[in-house]
Amino acid sequence: MRAYYFDGLPGDQRLLHDSGNPVQPEVLKSIGVLHWHIPVPADGQYDAVDAVAQERGYKNRDVITITKQGLGDLYESKLKSFYEEHMHEDEEIRYILEGSGFFDVREHPNDSWIRCQLDAGDLMVLPAGIYHRFTLDEKNIIKAMRLFKDEPKWTPHNRGEATDTNSYRLGYLKSIAVN
């Protein structure tokens, strides 16, 4: 994974938008973003991913493939909805099996976008309550394993007054507060 500050320039969301200002792993850790690089096993045995899943209490998983061909007419609208700034009330865990894409996360307290470029083998955990968004890159394909603590769910809460006071958002802010 490579992380850097988003350049904020207009243009296709699938472009790099690299400001040239890298983000160190300590910064990501300070906002609760975790990352491992676990090469995708050729034999389909995900022992290292299983170990992370067990450590973090993830009981379920599925695999999702996002492509322009696969989504057809829904492709553009789905990409736009993934790119809306939102948060979840659960951790968001993705292990990239094929392809690549970007997760943008909000740095707190300055509200800057940090772009995380993920490729095959990257496993990322976004904490519940963090504002973020997702997009494919120009290759237009990603295959990812999604891990869940309980039943699979993915409910985005778009940023606004209601999410700013959401108990999961407030819990997130408390968890990253510097004492």
Coordinates of C-alpha atoms in Angstrom, one line a residue:
M1 CA 0.0 0.0 0.0
R2 CA 1.1 3.5 -0.8
A3 CA -0.4 6.4 1.1
Y4 CA -0.2 10.1 0.3
Y5 CA -2.2 13.3 0.6
F6 CA -4.9 13.7 -2.1
D7 CA -4.1 16.7 -4.4
G8 CA -7.6 18.0 -4.4
L9 CA -7.5 18.8 -8.1
P10 CA -10.6 18.3 -10.3
G11 CA -10.6 15.4 -12.6
D12 CA -11.4 11.7 -12.8
Q13 CA -11.6 10.2 -9.3
R14 CA -9.8 7.1 -10.7
L15 CA -6.6 9.0 -11.4
L16 CA -3.7 9.0 -8.8
H17 CA -4.3 12.5 -7.5
D18 CA -0.9 12.3 -5.9
S19 CA 0.1 15.6 -4.2
G20 CA 3.7 14.3 -3.9
N21 CA 3.3 14.5 -0.1
P22 CA 3.6 10.9 1.3
V23 CA 1.8 9.8 4.5
Q24 CA 3.8 7.8 6.9
P25 CA 2.4 4.6 8.5
E26 CA 2.4 6.3 11.9
V27 CA -0.1 8.9 10.7
L28 CA -2.5 6.2 9.4
K29 CA -2.1 4.3 12.7
S30 CA -2.9 7.5 14.6
I31 CA -6.3 7.7 12.9
G32 CA -7.0 4.0 13.4
V33 CA -6.2 2.8 9.9
L34 CA -4.4 -0.6 9.9
H35 CA -2.6 -2.3 7.0
W36 CA -0.8 -5.6 6.3
H37 CA 0.7 -6.8 3.1
I38 CA -0.1 -10.5 2.7
P39 CA 0.8 -12.0 -0.7
V40 CA -2.2 -13.6 -2.3
P41 CA -1.6 -17.4 -1.9
A42 CA -1.6 -19.4 -5.1
D43 CA -3.1 -22.4 -3.2
G44 CA -6.1 -20.5 -1.9
Q45 CA -5.1 -21.1 1.7
Y46 CA -5.5 -17.8 3.5
D47 CA -3.7 -18.7 6.8
A48 CA -2.3 -15.2 7.4
V49 CA -5.6 -13.6 6.6
D50 CA -7.3 -16.2 8.8
A51 CA -5.0 -15.2 11.7
V52 CA -5.9 -11.5 11.4
A53 CA -9.6 -12.5 11.2
Q54 CA -9.3 -14.6 14.3
E55 CA -7.4 -11.9 16.2
R56 CA -10.0 -9.2 15.4
G57 CA -13.1 -11.4 15.8
Y58 CA -14.2 -11.6 12.1
K59 CA -16.5 -14.6 11.7
N60 CA -17.8 -14.1 8.1
R61 CA -16.4 -13.2 4.7
D62 CA -17.4 -12.9 1.1
V63 CA -15.7 -12.0 -2.1
I64 CA -16.8 -9.1 -4.3
T65 CA -15.6 -8.3 -7.8
I66 CA -16.1 -4.8 -9.2
T67 CA -15.7 -4.3 -13.0
K68 CA -17.2 -2.1 -15.6
Q69 CA -18.3 -5.3 -17.5
G70 CA -19.7 -6.9 -14.3
L71 CA -21.8 -3.8 -13.3
G72 CA -22.9 -2.9 -16.8
D73 CA -25.2 0.1 -16.8
L74 CA -24.9 0.5 -13.0
Y75 CA -21.1 1.1 -13.2
E76 CA -21.0 4.9 -13.2
S77 CA -23.7 5.2 -10.5
K78 CA -22.1 2.6 -8.3
L79 CA -18.7 4.3 -8.6
K80 CA -20.3 7.6 -7.7
S81 CA -22.0 6.1 -4.6
F82 CA -18.8 4.4 -3.4
Y83 CA -17.1 7.8 -3.7
E84 CA -19.6 9.7 -1.6
E85 CA -17.9 10.6 1.7
H86 CA -19.4 8.3 4.4
M87 CA -18.8 6.2 7.5
H88 CA -19.9 2.8 8.8
E89 CA -20.9 1.6 12.2
D90 CA -18.6 -1.4 11.8
E91 CA -15.0 -1.7 10.7
E92 CA -14.5 -2.0 7.0
I93 CA -12.0 -4.7 6.2
R94 CA -10.8 -5.4 2.7
Y95 CA -8.2 -7.9 1.4
I96 CA -7.3 -7.3 -2.2
L97 CA -7.1 -10.5 -4.3
E98 CA -6.8 -9.0 -7.8
G99 CA -6.7 -5.5 -9.3
S100 CA -6.3 -2.3 -7.5
G101 CA -8.1 0.8 -6.2
F102 CA -8.1 3.7 -3.7
F103 CA -9.5 4.2 -0.3
D104 CA -9.5 7.9 0.7
V105 CA -9.7 8.5 4.5
R106 CA -10.2 11.7 6.4
E107 CA -7.3 12.7 8.6
H108 CA -8.5 14.2 11.9
P109 CA -8.5 17.0 13.1
N110 CA -7.4 18.8 9.9
D111 CA -9.9 17.0 7.6
S112 CA -7.3 16.4 4.8
W113 CA -7.9 13.5 2.5
I114 CA -5.3 10.7 2.6
R115 CA -5.3 8.5 -0.5
C116 CA -4.4 4.8 0.1
Q117 CA -3.5 3.0 -3.0
L118 CA -4.2 -0.7 -2.6
D119 CA -3.0 -3.6 -4.8
A120 CA -3.3 -7.4 -4.6
G121 CA -2.1 -8.6 -1.2
D122 CA -3.0 -5.5 0.7
L123 CA -5.3 -5.9 3.7
M124 CA -6.8 -2.8 5.2
V125 CA -8.9 -2.1 8.2
L126 CA -10.8 1.1 8.5
P127 CA -12.3 1.8 12.0
A128 CA -16.0 2.3 12.5
G129 CA -16.8 6.0 12.4
I130 CA -14.0 7.2 10.1
Y131 CA -15.0 9.2 7.1
H132 CA -13.8 7.6 3.9
R133 CA -14.6 6.9 0.3
F134 CA -13.6 4.3 -2.3
T135 CA -12.9 4.2 -6.0
L136 CA -11.4 2.0 -8.6
D137 CA -8.3 3.2 -10.4
E138 CA -8.0 3.4 -14.2
K139 CA -7.7 -0.4 -14.6
N140 CA -11.4 -0.6 -13.6
I141 CA -11.2 -3.9 -11.7
I142 CA -10.9 -5.0 -8.2
K143 CA -11.6 -8.3 -6.5
A144 CA -11.6 -8.1 -2.7
M145 CA -12.4 -10.3 0.2
R146 CA -14.7 -8.5 2.7
L147 CA -14.5 -9.6 6.3
F148 CA -17.3 -9.1 8.9
K149 CA -17.5 -9.6 12.6
D150 CA -21.1 -10.8 12.3
E151 CA -23.6 -11.0 9.4
P152 CA -22.3 -9.3 6.3
K153 CA -23.7 -5.7 6.1
W154 CA -22.5 -2.6 4.5
T155 CA -24.6 0.4 5.5
P156 CA -23.0 3.7 4.5
H157 CA -23.9 6.8 6.4
N158 CA -23.1 9.8 4.3
R159 CA -21.4 12.7 6.0
G160 CA -23.7 15.3 7.5
E161 CA -25.0 16.6 10.8
A162 CA -26.5 13.2 11.7
T163 CA -23.2 11.4 11.2
D164 CA -21.2 14.1 12.9
T165 CA -23.2 13.2 16.1
N166 CA -23.6 9.5 15.4
S167 CA -22.4 7.5 18.5
Y168 CA -20.0 5.4 16.4
R169 CA -18.5 8.6 15.0
L170 CA -18.1 10.1 18.5
G171 CA -16.6 6.8 19.7
Y172 CA -14.1 6.9 16.9
L173 CA -13.1 10.5 17.7
K174 CA -12.7 9.5 21.3
S175 CA -10.6 6.5 20.4
I176 CA -8.1 8.6 18.4
A177 CA -8.0 11.6 20.8
V178 CA -4.5 12.6 21.9
N179 CA -4.3 12.8 25.7

